[in-house]
PDB file of C-alpha atoms in Angstrom:
ATOM      1  CA  GLU A   1     -19.368   1.483 -22.911  1.00 92.00           C
ATOM      2  CA  VAL A   2     -20.276   5.045 -22.001  1.00 92.00           C
ATOM      3  CA  GLN A   3     -17.324   7.432 -22.037  1.00 96.00           C
ATOM      4  CA  LEU A   4     -17.134  11.150 -21.311  1.00 97.00           C
ATOM      5  CA  LEU A   5     -13.802  12.794 -22.042  1.00 97.00           C
ATOM      6  CA  GLU A   6     -13.245  16.430 -21.094  1.00 97.00           C
ATOM      7  CA  SER A   7     -10.593  18.647 -22.607  1.00 97.00           C
ATOM      8  CA  GLY A   8      -9.682  22.309 -22.841  1.00 97.00           C
ATOM      9  CA  GLY A   9      -8.666  23.050 -19.280  1.00 97.00           C
ATOM     10  CA  GLY A  10      -5.526  24.955 -18.411  1.00 97.00           C
ATOM     11  CA  LEU A  11      -4.096  28.144 -16.973  1.00 98.00           C
ATOM     12  CA  VAL A  12      -5.838  31.395 -17.893  1.00 98.00           C
ATOM     13  CA  GLN A  13      -5.473  34.948 -16.625  1.00 98.00           C
ATOM     14  CA  PRO A  14      -8.266  36.692 -14.726  1.00 98.00           C
ATOM     15  CA  GLY A  15     -10.706  38.201 -17.203  1.00 97.00           C
ATOM     16  CA  GLY A  16      -9.769  35.672 -19.851  1.00 98.00           C
ATOM     17  CA  SER A  17     -11.794  33.069 -21.706  1.00 98.00           C
ATOM     18  CA  LEU A  18     -11.648  29.316 -22.164  1.00 98.00           C
ATOM     19  CA  ARG A  19     -13.802  26.708 -23.887  1.00 98.00           C
ATOM     20  CA  LEU A  20     -14.171  23.265 -22.397  1.00 98.00           C
ATOM     21  CA  SER A  21     -15.253  20.281 -24.475  1.00 98.00           C
ATOM     22  CA  CYS A  22     -16.660  16.912 -23.485  1.00 98.00           C
ATOM     23  CA  ALA A  23     -16.600  14.160 -26.093  1.00 98.00           C
ATOM     24  CA  ALA A  24     -19.296  11.563 -25.466  1.00 97.00           C
ATOM     25  CA  SER A  25     -19.530   7.999 -26.748  1.00 96.00           C
ATOM     26  CA  GLY A  26     -21.386   4.791 -26.023  1.00 95.00           C
ATOM     27  CA  PHE A  27     -24.917   6.225 -25.931  1.00 93.00           C
ATOM     28  CA  THR A  28     -27.339   8.226 -28.078  1.00 94.00           C
ATOM     29  CA  PHE A  29     -25.970  11.623 -27.110  1.00 95.00           C
ATOM     30  CA  SER A  30     -28.828  13.694 -28.509  1.00 96.00           C
ATOM     31  CA  SER A  31     -31.369  11.897 -26.330  1.00 94.00           C
ATOM     32  CA  TYR A  32     -29.913  12.971 -23.008  1.00 94.00           C
ATOM     33  CA  ALA A  33     -29.522  16.118 -20.965  1.00 96.00           C
ATOM     34  CA  MET A  34     -25.972  16.910 -19.931  1.00 97.00           C
ATOM     35  CA  SER A  35     -24.407  19.045 -17.216  1.00 97.00           C
ATOM     36  CA  TRP A  36     -21.168  20.606 -16.066  1.00 98.00           C
ATOM     37  CA  VAL A  37     -20.242  20.297 -12.385  1.00 98.00           C
ATOM     38  CA  ARG A  38     -17.144  21.843 -10.821  1.00 98.00           C
ATOM     39  CA  GLN A  39     -15.102  21.338  -7.700  1.00 98.00           C
ATOM     40  CA  ALA A  40     -12.707  23.950  -6.371  1.00 98.00           C
ATOM     41  CA  PRO A  41      -9.532  22.601  -4.737  1.00 97.00           C
ATOM     42  CA  GLY A  42     -10.400  21.048  -1.377  1.00 96.00           C
ATOM     43  CA  LYS A  43     -14.062  22.095  -1.671  1.00 97.00           C
ATOM     44  CA  GLY A  44     -17.391  20.461  -2.426  1.00 97.00           C
ATOM     45  CA  LEU A  45     -19.291  19.924  -5.649  1.00 98.00           C
ATOM     46  CA  GLU A  46     -21.029  22.798  -7.416  1.00 98.00           C
ATOM     47  CA  TRP A  47     -23.421  22.363 -10.330  1.00 97.00           C
ATOM     48  CA  VAL A  48     -22.596  24.883 -13.071  1.00 98.00           C
ATOM     49  CA  SER A  49     -24.846  24.393 -16.095  1.00 97.00           C
ATOM     50  CA  ALA A  50     -27.225  21.955 -17.772  1.00 96.00           C
ATOM     51  CA  ILE A  51     -28.634  21.562 -21.272  1.00 96.00           C
ATOM     52  CA  SER A  52     -31.473  19.472 -22.659  1.00 96.00           C
ATOM     53  CA  GLY A  53     -30.893  16.760 -25.240  1.00 95.00           C
ATOM     54  CA  SER A  54     -31.990  18.956 -28.128  1.00 96.00           C
ATOM     55  CA  GLY A  55     -30.068  21.940 -26.811  1.00 96.00           C
ATOM     56  CA  GLY A  56     -33.264  23.971 -26.701  1.00 96.00           C
ATOM     57  CA  SER A  57     -33.209  24.499 -22.940  1.00 95.00           C
ATOM     58  CA  THR A  58     -30.253  25.645 -20.909  1.00 96.00           C
ATOM     59  CA  TYR A  59     -29.775  26.383 -17.219  1.00 95.00           C
ATOM     60  CA  HIS A  60     -26.933  28.085 -15.373  1.00 96.00           C
ATOM     61  CA  ALA A  61     -26.003  28.650 -11.749  1.00 97.00           C
ATOM     62  CA  ASP A  62     -26.267  32.248 -10.626  1.00 96.00           C
ATOM     63  CA  SER A  63     -22.502  32.287  -9.990  1.00 97.00           C
ATOM     64  CA  VAL A  64     -21.789  31.877 -13.727  1.00 98.00           C
ATOM     65  CA  LYS A  65     -24.874  33.389 -15.353  1.00 97.00           C
ATOM     66  CA  GLY A  66     -23.890  35.920 -17.996  1.00 97.00           C
ATOM     67  CA  ARG A  67     -20.289  34.661 -18.096  1.00 98.00           C
ATOM     68  CA  PHE A  68     -20.577  30.957 -19.008  1.00 98.00           C
ATOM     69  CA  THR A  69     -22.577  29.391 -21.855  1.00 98.00           C
ATOM     70  CA  ILE A  70     -23.356  25.712 -22.200  1.00 98.00           C
ATOM     71  CA  SER A  71     -23.961  24.301 -25.682  1.00 98.00           C
ATOM     72  CA  ARG A  72     -23.791  21.035 -27.572  1.00 98.00           C
ATOM     73  CA  ASN A  73     -23.196  19.735 -31.069  1.00 98.00           C
ATOM     74  CA  ASN A  74     -25.220  16.556 -31.394  1.00 98.00           C
ATOM     75  CA  SER A  75     -23.716  15.711 -34.777  1.00 97.00           C
ATOM     76  CA  LYS A  76     -20.290  15.632 -33.086  1.00 98.00           C
ATOM     77  CA  ASN A  77     -21.491  14.093 -29.800  1.00 98.00           C
ATOM     78  CA  THR A  78     -19.794  16.907 -27.951  1.00 98.00           C
ATOM     79  CA  LEU A  79     -20.759  19.138 -25.049  1.00 98.00           C
ATOM     80  CA  TYR A  80     -19.177  22.552 -24.549  1.00 98.00           C
ATOM     81  CA  LEU A  81     -18.771  25.138 -21.844  1.00 98.00           C
ATOM     82  CA  GLN A  82     -17.719  28.581 -23.043  1.00 98.00           C
ATOM     83  CA  MET A  83     -16.285  30.502 -20.105  1.00 98.00           C
ATOM     84  CA  SER A  84     -15.521  34.208 -20.183  1.00 98.00           C
ATOM     85  CA  SER A  85     -14.664  36.953 -17.670  1.00 98.00           C
ATOM     86  CA  LEU A  86     -12.970  34.265 -15.631  1.00 98.00           C
ATOM     87  CA  ARG A  87     -12.211  34.960 -11.983  1.00 98.00           C
ATOM     88  CA  ALA A  88      -9.922  33.332  -9.434  1.00 97.00           C
ATOM     89  CA  ASP A  89     -12.922  31.650  -7.794  1.00 97.00           C
ATOM     90  CA  ASP A  90     -13.670  29.819 -11.061  1.00 98.00           C
ATOM     91  CA  THR A  91     -10.535  27.750 -10.434  1.00 98.00           C
ATOM     92  CA  ALA A  92     -11.740  24.160 -10.190  1.00 98.00           C
ATOM     93  CA  VAL A  93     -11.855  20.732 -11.747  1.00 98.00           C
ATOM     94  CA  TYR A  94     -14.730  20.784 -14.232  1.00 98.00           C
ATOM     95  CA  TYR A  95     -16.631  17.549 -14.794  1.00 98.00           C
ATOM     96  CA  CYS A  96     -19.136  16.821 -17.506  1.00 98.00           C
ATOM     97  CA  ALA A  97     -21.916  14.479 -16.458  1.00 97.00           C
ATOM     98  CA  LYS A  98     -24.821  12.689 -18.072  1.00 95.00           C
ATOM     99  CA  GLY A  99     -27.780  14.243 -16.325  1.00 91.00           C
ATOM    100  CA  GLY A 100     -29.960  17.296 -16.234  1.00 89.00           C
ATOM    101  CA  LEU A 101     -33.102  18.697 -14.713  1.00 88.00           C
ATOM    102  CA  THR A 102     -35.077  15.705 -13.361  1.00 88.00           C
ATOM    103  CA  SER A 103     -33.185  13.088 -15.299  1.00 87.00           C
ATOM    104  CA  GLY A 104     -30.091  11.039 -15.957  1.00 85.00           C
ATOM    105  CA  TRP A 105     -28.124  11.214 -12.721  1.00 89.00           C
ATOM    106  CA  GLY A 106     -28.944   7.693 -11.622  1.00 85.00           C
ATOM    107  CA  GLU A 107     -26.774   6.179 -14.336  1.00 86.00           C
ATOM    108  CA  GLY A 108     -23.741   7.808 -12.796  1.00 87.00           C
ATOM    109  CA  PHE A 109     -21.762   8.706 -15.892  1.00 93.00           C
ATOM    110  CA  TRP A 110     -19.158  11.391 -15.233  1.00 96.00           C
ATOM    111  CA  GLY A 111     -15.959  12.336 -16.996  1.00 96.00           C
ATOM    112  CA  GLN A 112     -12.593  12.318 -15.290  1.00 96.00           C
ATOM    113  CA  GLY A 113     -12.516  16.127 -15.079  1.00 97.00           C
ATOM    114  CA  THR A 114     -10.357  18.886 -16.502  1.00 98.00           C
ATOM    115  CA  LEU A 115      -8.580  21.452 -14.331  1.00 98.00           C
ATOM    116  CA  VAL A 116      -9.104  25.149 -14.940  1.00 98.00           C
ATOM    117  CA  THR A 117      -6.754  27.485 -13.106  1.00 98.00           C
ATOM    118  CA  VAL A 118      -7.436  31.225 -13.169  1.00 98.00           C
ATOM    119  CA  SER A 119      -4.348  33.101 -12.079  1.00 97.00           C
ATOM    120  CA  SER A 120      -2.014  35.862 -13.181  1.00 95.00           C
TER     121      SER A 120
ATOM    122  CA  GLU B   1     -32.819  27.865  -4.738  1.00 95.00           C
ATOM    123  CA  ILE B   2     -33.018  24.694  -2.669  1.00 96.00           C
ATOM    124  CA  VAL B   3     -30.248  24.666  -0.070  1.00 97.00           C
ATOM    125  CA  LEU B   4     -29.143  21.208   1.055  1.00 98.00           C
ATOM    126  CA  THR B   5     -27.620  20.950   4.526  1.00 98.00           C
ATOM    127  CA  GLN B   6     -25.699  17.779   5.318  1.00 98.00           C
ATOM    128  CA  SER B   7     -24.940  16.593   8.828  1.00 95.00           C
ATOM    129  CA  PRO B   8     -22.749  15.782  10.503  1.00 97.00           C
ATOM    130  CA  GLY B   9     -19.801  17.398   8.777  1.00 97.00           C
ATOM    131  CA  THR B  10     -17.545  14.550   9.855  1.00 98.00           C
ATOM    132  CA  LEU B  11     -18.461  11.087  11.099  1.00 98.00           C
ATOM    133  CA  SER B  12     -15.760   9.083  12.892  1.00 97.00           C
ATOM    134  CA  LEU B  13     -16.569   5.385  12.908  1.00 97.00           C
ATOM    135  CA  SER B  14     -14.887   1.997  12.909  1.00 97.00           C
ATOM    136  CA  PRO B  15     -15.177  -0.669  10.198  1.00 97.00           C
ATOM    137  CA  GLY B  16     -18.282  -2.768  10.792  1.00 97.00           C
ATOM    138  CA  GLU B  17     -20.228   0.074  12.377  1.00 97.00           C
ATOM    139  CA  ARG B  18     -23.402   1.639  10.996  1.00 98.00           C
ATOM    140  CA  ALA B  19     -23.265   5.091   9.407  1.00 98.00           C
ATOM    141  CA  THR B  20     -26.275   7.398   9.187  1.00 98.00           C
ATOM    142  CA  LEU B  21     -25.901  10.555   7.080  1.00 98.00           C
ATOM    143  CA  SER B  22     -28.515  13.297   6.916  1.00 98.00           C
ATOM    144  CA  CYS B  23     -29.451  15.702   4.127  1.00 98.00           C
ATOM    145  CA  ARG B  24     -32.039  18.370   4.887  1.00 98.00           C
ATOM    146  CA  ALA B  25     -33.528  20.584   2.156  1.00 97.00           C
ATOM    147  CA  SER B  26     -34.680  24.175   2.635  1.00 97.00           C
ATOM    148  CA  GLN B  27     -37.845  23.331   0.668  1.00 96.00           C
ATOM    149  CA  SER B  28     -39.465  20.190  -0.614  1.00 95.00           C
ATOM    150  CA  VAL B  29     -37.481  18.297  -3.248  1.00 94.00           C
ATOM    151  CA  SER B  30     -39.683  17.762  -6.288  1.00 85.00           C
ATOM    152  CA  SER B  31     -40.712  14.117  -6.793  1.00 80.00           C
ATOM    153  CA  ASP B  32     -37.874  12.998  -4.547  1.00 86.00           C
ATOM    154  CA  TYR B  33     -35.277  13.858  -7.182  1.00 95.00           C
ATOM    155  CA  LEU B  34     -32.463  13.357  -4.731  1.00 96.00           C
ATOM    156  CA  ALA B  35     -29.188  11.497  -5.258  1.00 97.00           C
ATOM    157  CA  TRP B  36     -26.291  10.462  -3.024  1.00 97.00           C
ATOM    158  CA  TYR B  37     -22.659  10.288  -4.160  1.00 98.00           C
ATOM    159  CA  GLN B  38     -19.427   8.930  -2.754  1.00 98.00           C
ATOM    160  CA  GLN B  39     -16.169  10.647  -3.627  1.00 98.00           C
ATOM    161  CA  LYS B  40     -12.611   9.602  -2.911  1.00 97.00           C
ATOM    162  CA  PRO B  41      -9.544  11.853  -3.393  1.00 95.00           C
ATOM    163  CA  GLY B  42      -8.628  12.419  -7.013  1.00 94.00           C
ATOM    164  CA  GLN B  43     -11.725  10.638  -8.331  1.00 96.00           C
ATOM    165  CA  ALA B  44     -14.982  11.737  -9.882  1.00 96.00           C
ATOM    166  CA  PRO B  45     -18.085  11.284  -7.737  1.00 96.00           C
ATOM    167  CA  ARG B  46     -19.742   7.867  -7.842  1.00 96.00           C
ATOM    168  CA  VAL B  47     -23.536   7.712  -7.645  1.00 95.00           C
ATOM    169  CA  LEU B  48     -24.911   5.472  -4.913  1.00 97.00           C
ATOM    170  CA  ILE B  49     -28.613   6.349  -4.722  1.00 96.00           C
ATOM    171  CA  TYR B  50     -31.015   8.225  -7.016  1.00 95.00           C
ATOM    172  CA  GLY B  51     -34.706   9.007  -6.686  1.00 94.00           C
ATOM    173  CA  ALA B  52     -34.084   9.166  -2.919  1.00 95.00           C
ATOM    174  CA  SER B  53     -34.108   5.380  -2.462  1.00 96.00           C
ATOM    175  CA  SER B  54     -33.136   3.567  -5.675  1.00 96.00           C
ATOM    176  CA  ARG B  55     -29.741   1.943  -5.557  1.00 97.00           C
ATOM    177  CA  ALA B  56     -27.573   2.620  -8.605  1.00 94.00           C
ATOM    178  CA  THR B  57     -26.214  -0.243 -10.686  1.00 93.00           C
ATOM    179  CA  GLY B  58     -23.471  -2.191  -8.959  1.00 94.00           C
ATOM    180  CA  ILE B  59     -23.892  -0.542  -5.558  1.00 96.00           C
ATOM    181  CA  PRO B  60     -23.745  -2.987  -2.630  1.00 97.00           C
ATOM    182  CA  ASP B  61     -26.927  -3.462  -0.628  1.00 96.00           C
ATOM    183  CA  ARG B  62     -25.273  -2.161   2.530  1.00 98.00           C
ATOM    184  CA  PHE B  63     -26.018   1.292   1.074  1.00 98.00           C
ATOM    185  CA  SER B  64     -29.627   2.475   1.333  1.00 98.00           C
ATOM    186  CA  GLY B  65     -31.430   5.767   0.924  1.00 97.00           C
ATOM    187  CA  SER B  66     -34.661   6.901   2.520  1.00 96.00           C
ATOM    188  CA  GLY B  67     -36.741   9.990   3.117  1.00 96.00           C
ATOM    189  CA  SER B  68     -38.945  12.357   1.194  1.00 94.00           C
ATOM    190  CA  GLY B  69     -39.889  16.012   1.026  1.00 94.00           C
ATOM    191  CA  THR B  70     -37.187  17.831   2.964  1.00 96.00           C
ATOM    192  CA  ASP B  71     -35.491  15.103   5.011  1.00 97.00           C
ATOM    193  CA  PHE B  72     -33.325  12.393   3.483  1.00 97.00           C
ATOM    194  CA  THR B  73     -30.959   9.804   4.911  1.00 97.00           C
ATOM    195  CA  LEU B  74     -28.150   7.645   3.559  1.00 98.00           C
ATOM    196  CA  THR B  75     -27.444   4.580   5.659  1.00 98.00           C
ATOM    197  CA  ILE B  76     -24.422   2.312   5.390  1.00 98.00           C
ATOM    198  CA  THR B  77     -25.254  -0.749   7.483  1.00 96.00           C
ATOM    199  CA  ARG B  78     -21.724  -2.114   8.038  1.00 96.00           C
ATOM    200  CA  LEU B  79     -18.807   0.052   7.050  1.00 97.00           C
ATOM    201  CA  GLU B  80     -16.179  -1.602   4.885  1.00 97.00           C
ATOM    202  CA  PRO B  81     -12.638  -0.139   4.643  1.00 96.00           C
ATOM    203  CA  GLU B  82     -13.402   1.169   1.134  1.00 97.00           C
ATOM    204  CA  ASP B  83     -16.426   3.152   2.395  1.00 98.00           C
ATOM    205  CA  PHE B  84     -14.348   5.797   4.150  1.00 97.00           C
ATOM    206  CA  ALA B  85     -14.820   8.790   1.865  1.00 98.00           C
ATOM    207  CA  VAL B  86     -16.816  11.996   1.431  1.00 98.00           C
ATOM    208  CA  TYR B  87     -20.542  11.744   0.684  1.00 98.00           C
ATOM    209  CA  TYR B  88     -22.683  14.346  -1.048  1.00 98.00           C
ATOM    210  CA  CYS B  89     -26.418  14.676  -1.600  1.00 98.00           C
ATOM    211  CA  GLN B  90     -27.792  16.422  -4.697  1.00 97.00           C
ATOM    212  CA  GLN B  91     -31.252  17.569  -5.710  1.00 97.00           C
ATOM    213  CA  TYR B  92     -32.014  17.592  -9.421  1.00 96.00           C
ATOM    214  CA  GLY B  93     -35.715  18.379  -9.373  1.00 94.00           C
ATOM    215  CA  SER B  94     -35.509  22.121  -9.773  1.00 93.00           C
ATOM    216  CA  SER B  95     -33.092  24.656 -11.172  1.00 91.00           C
ATOM    217  CA  PRO B  96     -30.570  25.509  -9.943  1.00 95.00           C
ATOM    218  CA  LEU B  97     -29.529  21.955  -9.214  1.00 96.00           C
ATOM    219  CA  THR B  98     -27.735  21.931  -5.877  1.00 97.00           C
ATOM    220  CA  PHE B  99     -25.377  19.796  -3.833  1.00 98.00           C
ATOM    221  CA  GLY B 100     -24.994  19.574  -0.095  1.00 98.00           C
ATOM    222  CA  GLY B 101     -21.723  20.518   1.543  1.00 98.00           C
ATOM    223  CA  GLY B 102     -20.700  16.910   2.145  1.00 98.00           C
ATOM    224  CA  THR B 103     -20.135  14.524   5.047  1.00 98.00           C
ATOM    225  CA  LYS B 104     -16.707  13.007   5.559  1.00 98.00           C
ATOM    226  CA  VAL B 105     -16.773   9.477   6.937  1.00 98.00           C
ATOM    227  CA  GLU B 106     -13.410   8.837   8.549  1.00 97.00           C
ATOM    228  CA  ILE B 107     -11.841   5.931  10.359  1.00 94.00           C
ATOM    229  CA  LYS B 108     -12.039   6.259  14.122  1.00 92.00           C
TER     230      LYS B 108
END
């Protein structure tokens, strides 16, 4: 059974940093691209970042470019999102999802989400 | 960036009625890499359709996707009570990946 379990969310002050993790199981993690998608309270879905299976290619939305970094450790079956220079508009539930550029979304594997709140 | 515009914003229908949701892209979606999701409050999105018209595993056949290029449609032939939710389209053919703003299907 495929499982994606996010952790690392919480309350952080503006300008602060946070690292999200997503522990994957039930599939050959290194073979699949992965993404982070966020949803601000009461708003729609926003794709944040994606990474190829090997980790050699990464993609970020313009809204987070230069502040967020996606990475993965295939030996630990874990996806990460390092977030820095956080702003109030980064407040959202962050989901990890199995899918990337041109692939993977049809299987529909998403985590349950972790809430990041940026506030003083 | 491919901008996806969903219409209408809200669709008010009764159970048993047909729902037609539109997703229009600002430029052609590569190889029809377009997906549709259903989301209910407090839940992660659930994929319904991928590749513009392929139904995801376990999705009832009352859900169907069609279209290509810049115009895509999600059709729900007969609304069941559990279908009242928010629906999003997503293109995953070019970076940045993008989602539409959503269509809320509410009970009339």
